[in-house]
Short mmCIF file of C-alpha atoms in Angstrom, two decimals:
data_model
loop_
_atom_site.label_atom_id
_atom_site.label_comp_id
_atom_site.label_asym_id
_atom_site.label_seq_id
_atom_site.Cartn_x
_atom_site.Cartn_y
_atom_site.Cartn_z
CA LEU A 2 -0.13 -0.11 -0.03
CA ILE A 3 1.50 3.06 -0.87
CA GLY A 4 0.91 6.77 -0.11
CA THR A 5 -0.61 6.63 3.18
CA PRO A 6 -0.28 10.25 4.69
CA GLY A 7 2.93 11.09 7.39
CA SER A 8 1.12 14.24 8.28
CA ASP A 9 -1.79 16.34 8.80
CA ILE A 10 -4.15 16.19 5.83
CA GLU A 11 -5.80 19.43 5.11
CA GLU A 12 -9.32 20.22 3.30
CA ASP A 13 -9.24 21.61 0.26
CA VAL A 14 -5.36 22.01 0.53
CA ASP A 15 -3.92 18.53 0.20
CA THR A 16 -4.27 15.95 -2.45
CA VAL A 17 -4.25 11.94 -1.31
CA VAL A 18 -3.28 9.24 -3.84
CA LEU A 19 -3.37 5.84 -2.50
CA ARG A 20 -1.99 2.87 -4.17
CA CYS A 21 -2.88 -1.33 -4.06
CA VAL A 22 0.17 -2.70 -5.45
CA THR A 23 -0.08 -6.19 -6.53
CA ASP A 24 1.81 -9.55 -6.91
CA ALA A 25 -0.60 -12.49 -8.29
CA ASN A 26 -0.79 -15.04 -11.28
CA PRO A 27 -3.08 -14.85 -12.98
CA GLN A 28 -3.63 -11.11 -12.36
CA ALA A 29 -5.64 -9.65 -9.62
CA THR A 30 -8.47 -7.41 -9.42
CA ILE A 31 -8.31 -4.43 -6.64
CA VAL A 32 -11.43 -3.79 -4.62
CA TRP A 33 -11.14 -0.72 -2.42
CA ARG A 34 -14.10 -0.66 0.63
CA ARG A 35 -14.77 1.88 3.20
CA MET A 36 -15.00 0.41 6.31
CA GLY A 37 -18.96 1.03 7.69
CA SER A 38 -20.53 0.45 4.27
CA SER A 39 -20.52 -2.46 2.03
CA ASP A 40 -20.17 -0.11 -0.76
CA ILE A 41 -17.39 -0.69 -3.29
CA VAL A 42 -15.62 2.77 -3.51
CA SER A 43 -13.13 1.67 -6.67
CA LEU A 44 -11.98 -0.90 -8.69
CA GLU A 45 -8.57 1.05 -9.67
CA GLU A 46 -5.15 0.65 -8.29
CA SER A 47 -5.04 4.03 -7.22
CA LEU A 48 -7.87 5.79 -5.27
CA GLN A 49 -7.65 9.53 -5.45
CA PHE A 50 -8.92 12.65 -3.59
CA ARG A 51 -8.31 15.69 -5.59
CA PRO A 52 -8.53 17.68 -3.05
CA VAL A 53 -9.41 15.86 0.07
CA THR A 54 -12.12 17.14 2.02
CA ARG A 55 -13.76 16.41 5.43
CA LYS A 56 -16.25 13.93 3.77
CA HIS A 57 -13.48 11.24 3.20
CA THR A 58 -12.50 10.97 6.37
CA GLY A 59 -12.74 7.38 7.47
CA THR A 60 -10.89 3.87 7.35
CA TYR A 61 -10.05 2.12 3.65
CA THR A 62 -9.24 -1.17 2.71
CA CYS A 63 -7.97 -2.52 -0.02
CA GLU A 64 -7.74 -6.32 -1.13
CA ALA A 65 -6.97 -8.19 -4.19
CA ARG A 66 -8.56 -11.28 -5.70
CA ASN A 67 -8.52 -13.82 -8.56
CA SER A 68 -9.29 -16.69 -9.54
CA VAL A 69 -6.72 -18.77 -7.18
CA GLY A 70 -7.93 -16.35 -4.03
CA VAL A 71 -8.46 -13.60 -2.09
CA SER A 72 -5.37 -11.72 -0.45
CA ASP A 73 -5.44 -10.10 3.26
CA PRO A 74 -7.10 -6.66 3.47
CA LEU A 75 -4.79 -3.84 3.80
CA THR A 76 -6.12 -0.72 5.77
CA VAL A 77 -5.23 2.82 5.62
CA GLN A 78 -6.59 5.86 7.85
CA LEU A 79 -7.62 9.13 6.38
CA ASP A 80 -8.10 11.95 9.17
CA VAL A 81 -8.96 15.03 7.19
CA LYS A 82 -8.29 18.50 9.16
CA TYR A 83 -10.32 21.47 8.77
CA GLY A 84 -10.42 25.18 11.09
CA PRO A 85 -13.18 25.63 13.14
CA VAL A 86 -16.42 26.88 11.64
CA ILE A 87 -18.58 28.63 14.46
CA LYS A 88 -22.61 27.19 14.58
CA THR A 89 -24.01 29.20 17.57
CA VAL A 90 -23.29 31.73 19.99
CA GLY A 91 -25.69 33.34 22.74
CA PRO A 92 -27.73 32.42 24.08
CA ASP A 93 -29.08 35.72 22.83
CA ARG A 94 -27.66 38.45 21.53
CA LEU A 95 -28.42 40.73 24.55
CA THR A 96 -28.67 39.32 27.68
CA THR A 97 -29.50 41.15 30.64
CA ALA A 98 -28.73 40.17 34.55
CA THR A 99 -29.15 41.81 37.85
CA LEU A 100 -26.02 42.95 39.59
CA PHE A 101 -24.44 39.94 42.09
CA SER A 102 -26.74 37.33 40.01
CA GLN A 103 -25.36 34.27 37.73
CA VAL A 104 -25.12 34.15 33.56
CA SER A 105 -23.63 32.29 31.00
CA PHE A 106 -22.85 32.57 27.60
CA ILE A 107 -22.35 29.21 25.37
CA CYS A 108 -20.30 28.71 21.93
CA GLU A 109 -20.56 26.25 19.91
CA ALA A 110 -17.85 25.20 16.60
CA ASN A 111 -16.93 22.52 14.52
CA SER A 112 -13.52 21.62 13.84
CA ASN A 113 -10.94 18.88 13.44
CA PRO A 114 -8.92 18.79 15.75
CA THR A 115 -10.87 19.67 18.55
CA PRO A 116 -10.61 24.34 18.80
CA SER A 117 -9.99 25.94 21.95
CA TYR A 118 -12.13 28.86 22.92
CA HIS A 119 -11.54 32.18 24.36
CA TRP A 120 -14.24 34.49 25.70
CA LEU A 121 -12.89 38.36 24.99
CA GLN A 122 -14.19 41.24 26.64
CA LYS A 123 -14.34 44.07 25.06
CA LEU A 124 -13.11 47.33 26.94
CA SER A 125 -15.15 49.88 24.23
CA PRO A 126 -17.06 49.95 21.35
CA SER A 127 -14.16 50.57 18.77
CA PRO A 128 -12.98 47.68 17.12
CA ASP A 129 -9.73 48.41 17.73
CA SER A 130 -10.01 48.33 21.60
CA ASP A 131 -8.47 46.09 24.24
CA ALA A 132 -10.22 42.93 25.34
CA VAL A 133 -10.40 41.15 28.77
CA LEU A 134 -10.20 37.50 28.71
CA ARG A 135 -12.70 35.98 30.67
CA GLY A 136 -13.17 32.39 30.16
CA SER A 137 -11.32 29.55 28.53
CA ASP A 138 -14.22 27.11 27.90
CA ALA A 139 -16.97 26.92 25.05
CA ARG A 140 -19.38 27.88 27.76
CA LEU A 141 -18.63 30.93 30.10
CA LEU A 142 -20.45 31.01 33.71
CA ILE A 143 -20.25 34.82 35.11
CA ARG A 144 -21.10 33.44 38.86
CA ASN A 145 -21.06 37.19 40.84
CA VAL A 146 -22.16 39.49 38.10
CA THR A 147 -21.02 43.19 38.44
CA TYR A 148 -20.81 46.40 36.38
CA ASP A 149 -17.24 45.27 35.44
CA HIS A 150 -18.75 42.61 33.35
CA GLN A 151 -21.20 44.70 31.47
CA GLY A 152 -20.04 45.06 27.38
CA GLU A 153 -19.85 43.32 24.63
CA TYR A 154 -18.28 39.81 24.64
CA VAL A 155 -16.87 37.59 21.66
CA CYS A 156 -16.30 33.87 21.16
CA ARG A 157 -12.60 33.32 19.58
CA VAL A 158 -12.12 29.94 18.60
CA SER A 159 -8.98 28.51 16.91
CA ASN A 160 -7.01 25.31 16.25
CA VAL A 161 -3.72 24.19 14.55
CA ILE A 162 -3.22 22.23 11.42
CA GLY A 163 0.13 21.26 10.11
CA GLY A 164 1.93 24.02 12.65
CA ASN A 165 -0.24 26.78 11.50
CA GLU A 166 -3.21 28.19 13.62
CA HIS A 167 -6.67 28.74 12.00
CA ALA A 168 -9.29 31.21 13.84
CA VAL A 169 -12.38 32.32 13.89
CA GLN A 170 -14.31 34.96 15.93
CA SER A 171 -18.39 35.18 16.54
CA GLU A 172 -20.53 37.82 16.58
CA THR A 173 -20.54 40.11 19.54
CA VAL A 174 -22.94 39.43 22.72
CA SER A 175 -24.18 41.94 25.00
CA LEU A 176 -24.53 42.03 28.71
CA GLN A 177 -26.38 44.59 30.42
CA VAL A 178 -26.24 44.98 34.08
CA VAL A 179 -29.16 46.41 36.23
CA GLY A 180 -29.63 46.82 39.71
CA PRO A 181 -28.11 49.36 42.82
CA PRO A 182 -25.20 51.51 42.86
CA GLN A 183 -21.81 50.11 43.09
CA ILE A 184 -19.19 52.06 44.11
CA LEU A 185 -15.68 50.62 42.47
CA ARG A 186 -13.45 49.72 44.82
CA GLU A 187 -9.72 49.61 44.02
CA GLY A 188 -7.95 46.66 45.38
CA GLY A 189 -10.85 44.81 46.87
CA ASN A 190 -13.89 45.36 48.51
CA ASP A 191 -12.32 46.66 52.24
CA ALA A 192 -9.65 49.07 50.68
CA THR A 193 -9.36 52.55 51.09
CA VAL A 194 -7.92 54.75 48.50
CA GLU A 195 -5.39 57.02 50.06
CA VAL A 196 -5.05 60.54 48.57
CA VAL A 197 -1.70 62.61 49.72
CA SER A 198 -1.37 66.32 49.55
CA PRO A 199 0.85 68.81 51.05
CA ARG A 200 -0.40 71.69 54.06
CA GLY A 201 -1.67 74.58 52.18
CA LEU A 202 -2.40 73.22 48.76
CA ASN A 203 -5.57 72.02 46.89
CA ALA A 204 -6.96 68.15 47.10
CA VAL A 205 -9.29 66.27 44.77
CA LEU A 206 -11.14 63.28 45.97
CA LYS A 207 -12.17 61.02 43.49
CA MET A 208 -14.20 57.83 42.82
CA THR A 209 -16.34 56.08 40.18
CA VAL A 210 -19.76 54.71 40.77
CA CYS A 211 -21.85 52.61 38.46
CA ALA A 212 -25.50 52.10 38.37
CA ASP A 213 -28.63 51.38 36.08
CA PRO A 214 -30.91 53.15 36.50
CA ARG A 215 -29.10 56.30 36.88
CA PRO A 216 -27.98 57.38 40.37
CA ARG A 217 -30.76 59.37 41.99
CA THR A 218 -28.99 61.14 44.87
CA SER A 219 -25.44 61.42 45.69
CA SER A 220 -23.46 63.24 48.38
CA TRP A 221 -20.24 63.36 50.49
CA GLU A 222 -20.16 62.85 54.51
CA TRP A 223 -17.70 63.47 57.14
CA GLY A 224 -17.94 63.67 60.81
CA SER A 225 -20.84 64.97 61.07
CA LEU A 226 -21.56 67.50 57.53
CA ARG A 227 -22.85 65.97 54.72
CA LEU A 228 -22.67 67.80 51.42
CA GLU A 229 -24.73 67.16 48.24
CA SER A 230 -23.14 66.97 44.60
CA GLY A 231 -23.41 70.14 43.36
CA ASN A 232 -22.95 72.11 46.33
CA GLY A 233 -19.76 73.97 48.60
CA GLN A 234 -19.61 74.57 51.62
CA GLY A 235 -16.55 76.63 53.33
CA ARG A 236 -13.13 75.46 51.35
CA TYR A 237 -15.39 72.03 50.28
CA HIS A 238 -17.03 71.84 46.95
CA ALA A 239 -18.85 68.47 45.90
CA GLU A 240 -19.28 68.39 41.70
CA GLU A 241 -22.60 66.84 39.88
CA LEU A 242 -21.70 63.07 38.89
CA PHE A 243 -20.92 63.20 35.42
CA GLN A 244 -20.84 60.10 32.62
CA THR A 245 -17.20 58.56 32.27
CA ALA A 246 -16.17 56.40 29.02
CA ARG A 247 -17.73 53.32 30.59
CA GLU A 248 -21.21 53.00 30.09
CA ASP A 249 -23.95 53.26 33.20
CA CYS A 250 -20.70 54.76 35.34
CA PHE A 251 -20.04 58.27 36.84
CA GLU A 252 -17.26 59.75 38.52
CA ALA A 253 -17.60 61.76 41.56
CA ARG A 254 -15.47 64.29 42.96
CA LEU A 255 -14.97 66.50 46.07
CA HIS A 256 -12.65 69.48 46.32
CA VAL A 257 -10.98 70.70 49.41
CA ASN A 258 -9.11 74.08 48.72
CA ASP A 259 -6.06 74.99 51.21
CA VAL A 260 -6.01 71.58 53.78
CA GLU A 261 -5.18 71.60 56.84
CA LEU A 262 -3.77 68.83 59.28
CA GLU A 263 -6.99 68.35 60.67
CA ASP A 264 -8.46 67.59 57.01
CA SER A 265 -6.79 64.34 57.39
CA ARG A 266 -9.94 61.85 57.71
CA ASN A 267 -12.12 59.52 55.91
CA TYR A 268 -14.71 61.15 53.37
CA PHE A 269 -17.57 58.80 52.01
CA LEU A 270 -19.18 58.82 49.08
CA VAL A 271 -23.11 58.14 49.14
CA VAL A 272 -24.89 56.98 46.24
CA GLN A 273 -28.28 56.03 45.88
CA ASN A 274 -31.15 54.79 43.04
CA GLU A 275 -34.29 53.25 42.94
CA ARG A 276 -32.86 49.97 43.34
CA GLY A 277 -30.36 50.78 46.51
CA VAL A 278 -27.29 52.11 47.61
CA ASP A 279 -23.99 51.90 48.16
CA ARG A 280 -21.60 53.74 50.59
CA HIS A 281 -17.31 53.53 50.84
CA PRO A 282 -15.21 56.00 51.76
CA VAL A 283 -11.58 57.75 50.26
CA ARG A 284 -9.06 58.87 52.81
CA LEU A 285 -7.36 62.16 52.65
CA ALA A 286 -4.18 62.35 54.49
CA VAL A 287 -2.25 65.54 54.93
CA ARG A 288 1.59 66.13 54.99
CA GLU A 289 3.69 69.32 56.64
CA PRO A 290 5.67 70.26 53.34
CA VAL A 291 9.50 69.98 53.41
CA PRO A 292 11.14 72.88 54.43
CA MET A 293 13.04 74.77 51.85
CA VAL A 294 16.31 74.51 54.04
CA VAL A 295 16.25 70.74 54.44
CA LEU A 296 15.83 70.85 50.41
CA ALA A 297 18.74 73.43 50.31
CA THR A 298 20.93 71.67 52.55
CA LEU A 299 20.39 67.61 51.18
CA ALA A 300 21.03 69.83 47.50
CA ALA A 301 24.21 71.03 48.64
CA GLY A 302 25.23 67.66 50.49
CA CYS A 303 24.50 66.21 47.01
CA LEU A 304 26.55 68.62 45.45
CA VAL A 305 29.90 68.25 47.97
CA ILE A 306 29.61 64.74 46.91
CA PHE A 307 29.79 64.85 43.52
CA ILE A 308 32.48 67.38 43.50
CA PHE A 309 34.43 65.01 46.17
CA CYS A 310 34.11 62.27 43.55
CA VAL A 311 35.44 64.03 40.75
CA LEU A 312 38.46 65.13 42.33
CA PHE A 313 39.60 61.80 43.75
CA ALA A 314 38.86 60.41 40.15
CA VAL A 315 41.39 63.06 38.60
CA TYR A 316 43.65 62.65 41.22
CA CYS A 317 43.69 58.74 40.74
CA VAL A 318 44.06 59.25 36.91
CA ARG A 319 46.99 61.72 37.17
CA THR A 320 48.71 59.26 39.99
CA GLU A 321 48.64 56.42 37.49
CA LYS A 322 49.77 59.04 34.68
CA CYS A 323 52.88 59.87 36.46
CA CYS A 324 53.39 56.51 37.54
CA PHE A 325 53.49 55.20 34.20
CA ALA A 326 55.81 57.99 33.03
CA ARG A 327 58.33 57.57 35.21
CA ARG A 328 58.36 53.57 34.49
CA GLY A 329 58.73 53.96 30.76
CA ASP A 330 60.50 57.43 29.89
CA PHE A 331 63.77 56.24 31.28
CA ARG A 332 66.87 55.55 28.94
CA PRO A 333 70.06 54.31 30.22
CA THR A 334 71.86 56.71 27.62
CA ASP A 335 70.66 59.82 30.24
CA LEU A 336 72.22 57.68 32.68
CA GLU A 337 75.76 58.07 30.91
CA SER A 338 74.95 61.64 30.06
CA GLU A 339 74.72 62.48 33.43
CA LYS A 340 78.48 60.69 34.43
CA SER A 341 80.05 62.25 31.16
CA ASP A 342 78.80 65.81 32.47
CA MET A 343 80.12 65.36 36.26
CA ASN A 344 83.81 63.99 34.37
CA SER A 345 83.83 66.81 32.39
CA SER A 346 83.52 69.10 35.33
CA LEU A 347 86.48 67.27 37.07
CA GLY A 348 88.60 67.52 34.02
CA ARG A 349 88.72 63.35 33.63
CA LYS A 350 87.74 61.16 30.66
CA THR A 351 84.47 59.03 30.98
CA PRO A 352 84.84 55.85 29.86
CA ARG A 353 82.09 54.28 28.14
CA ILE A 354 79.37 52.61 29.96
CA ASP A 355 77.39 50.23 28.71
CA ALA A 356 73.34 50.30 28.49
CA SER A 357 73.00 46.96 29.05
CA VAL A 358 74.87 46.67 32.26
CA LEU A 359 72.92 49.99 33.36
CA HIS A 360 70.09 48.40 32.47
CA GLY A 361 68.98 47.02 36.28
CA PRO A 362 70.89 49.81 38.31
CA GLY A 363 68.48 52.48 36.18
CA GLU A 364 65.52 50.86 36.99
CA ALA A 365 66.20 51.14 40.43
CA MET A 366 66.81 54.40 40.59
CA TYR A 367 64.00 55.84 38.30
CA CYS A 368 61.00 53.45 39.48
CA SER A 369 59.23 53.75 42.24
CA THR A 370 59.51 49.71 43.00
CA PRO A 371 62.72 49.18 45.28
CA THR A 372 65.46 46.84 43.81
CA ARG A 373 68.65 45.13 45.58
CA ARG A 374 71.74 47.03 44.37
CA PRO A 375 74.63 45.22 43.89
CA PRO A 376 77.62 45.95 46.46
CA HIS A 377 80.40 48.17 45.39
CA THR A 378 84.25 48.48 46.01
CA ILE A 379 85.99 51.06 46.91
CA MET A 380 89.84 51.01 46.79
CA ALA A 381 91.91 52.67 49.32
CA GLY A 382 95.04 54.99 48.87
CA GLY A 383 93.49 57.69 46.00
CA SER A 384 93.06 61.77 46.55
CA PRO A 385 90.03 63.54 47.04
CA GLU A 386 89.37 64.41 43.37
CA ALA A 387 89.59 60.47 42.55
CA MET A 388 87.43 59.47 46.07
CA LYS A 389 84.72 61.75 44.38
CA VAL A 390 84.63 60.16 41.32
CA ARG A 391 84.27 57.14 42.97
CA LEU A 392 81.71 58.40 44.86
CA ALA A 393 79.70 59.42 41.45
CA ALA A 394 80.52 55.80 39.94
CA MET A 395 78.62 54.07 42.93
CA VAL A 396 75.52 55.81 42.06
CA LEU A 397 75.54 56.03 38.56
CA GLN A 398 77.30 52.83 37.52
CA PRO A 399 78.60 49.48 38.55
CA PRO A 400 82.03 48.75 40.17
CA THR A 401 84.79 50.35 38.45
CA ARG A 402 88.30 50.09 39.45
CA VAL A 403 90.31 53.87 39.17
#
């Protein structure tokens, strides 16, 4: 049996040709059948699918027969792959749910191999908006509906054939949430947002509330005071609720002018509509401003440290260059020149000094690293002038007899 597929077969892309080769005498007849059916598929040696489709999926048998007998059947399995096709999504294009209730969506698709499902919630109605992954199953179940779940959803179905991804996306389904107001909590239901402001400046406290139907009343409360939205009292002013980019969501703002230390406290936003009420705090923390003297002192300290670091770096660089110059610029001929100058002043002729001999002592004189010097021998009985020459030789050259 020749032509058995060795990799994925993709619908409407690949071609399959199966050949059943026989060796018989007298010549045999080929019979192709599909398992599960008694009908003969073909009596030809080759069974061809150009192109292959999903309806060709199945197990095929090939057997040969002549007047002598019938061969054992050979089988081949065709598993035709195809990308996902969404059948249904819903249950409805628009679903209305009560706040804190349960809701579910279903997405059904056909594909081979089995597809993956992803439920995505659009953050805004625009086509290019970002999305939030809400589920990874064919059925999306939201057990505790909040206003965060309100919006449009799409079902994305995908599979992989021959290393390539095939994906489709459903039409949008919408979820409408109705119920009492819900003030959005950052960090959890018990978390309190803190606003920090230096003393003497103006502070703005902001919170977002969602409600359907629209809030009927809203106010700010602290201590024994209550300030309705749209009103002001002394240094305090509460703005009217205004619509945000999110559907059925509004922002509330409380302005506190020229804040003092005694303004540090919790301020509660209270919102009410026909279905209920919600109340949640935001905290204002007033701090003493940092004195200018402290800021100037810190700046001066940082400047001094910076200057010290620069000077230290310059010192290190210059020290290294100096040491390098003293090590690399010395030449033995300089020592011979100094010796000749001294002898000329004494009226004596200076013998030539071999530079290779002076190499060791020269390094000892002109390098900061001390080395051991060979001992010098001084002959007795000479004149003071000769002694001066011998002393010079002790410093400038190896031992020399005069």
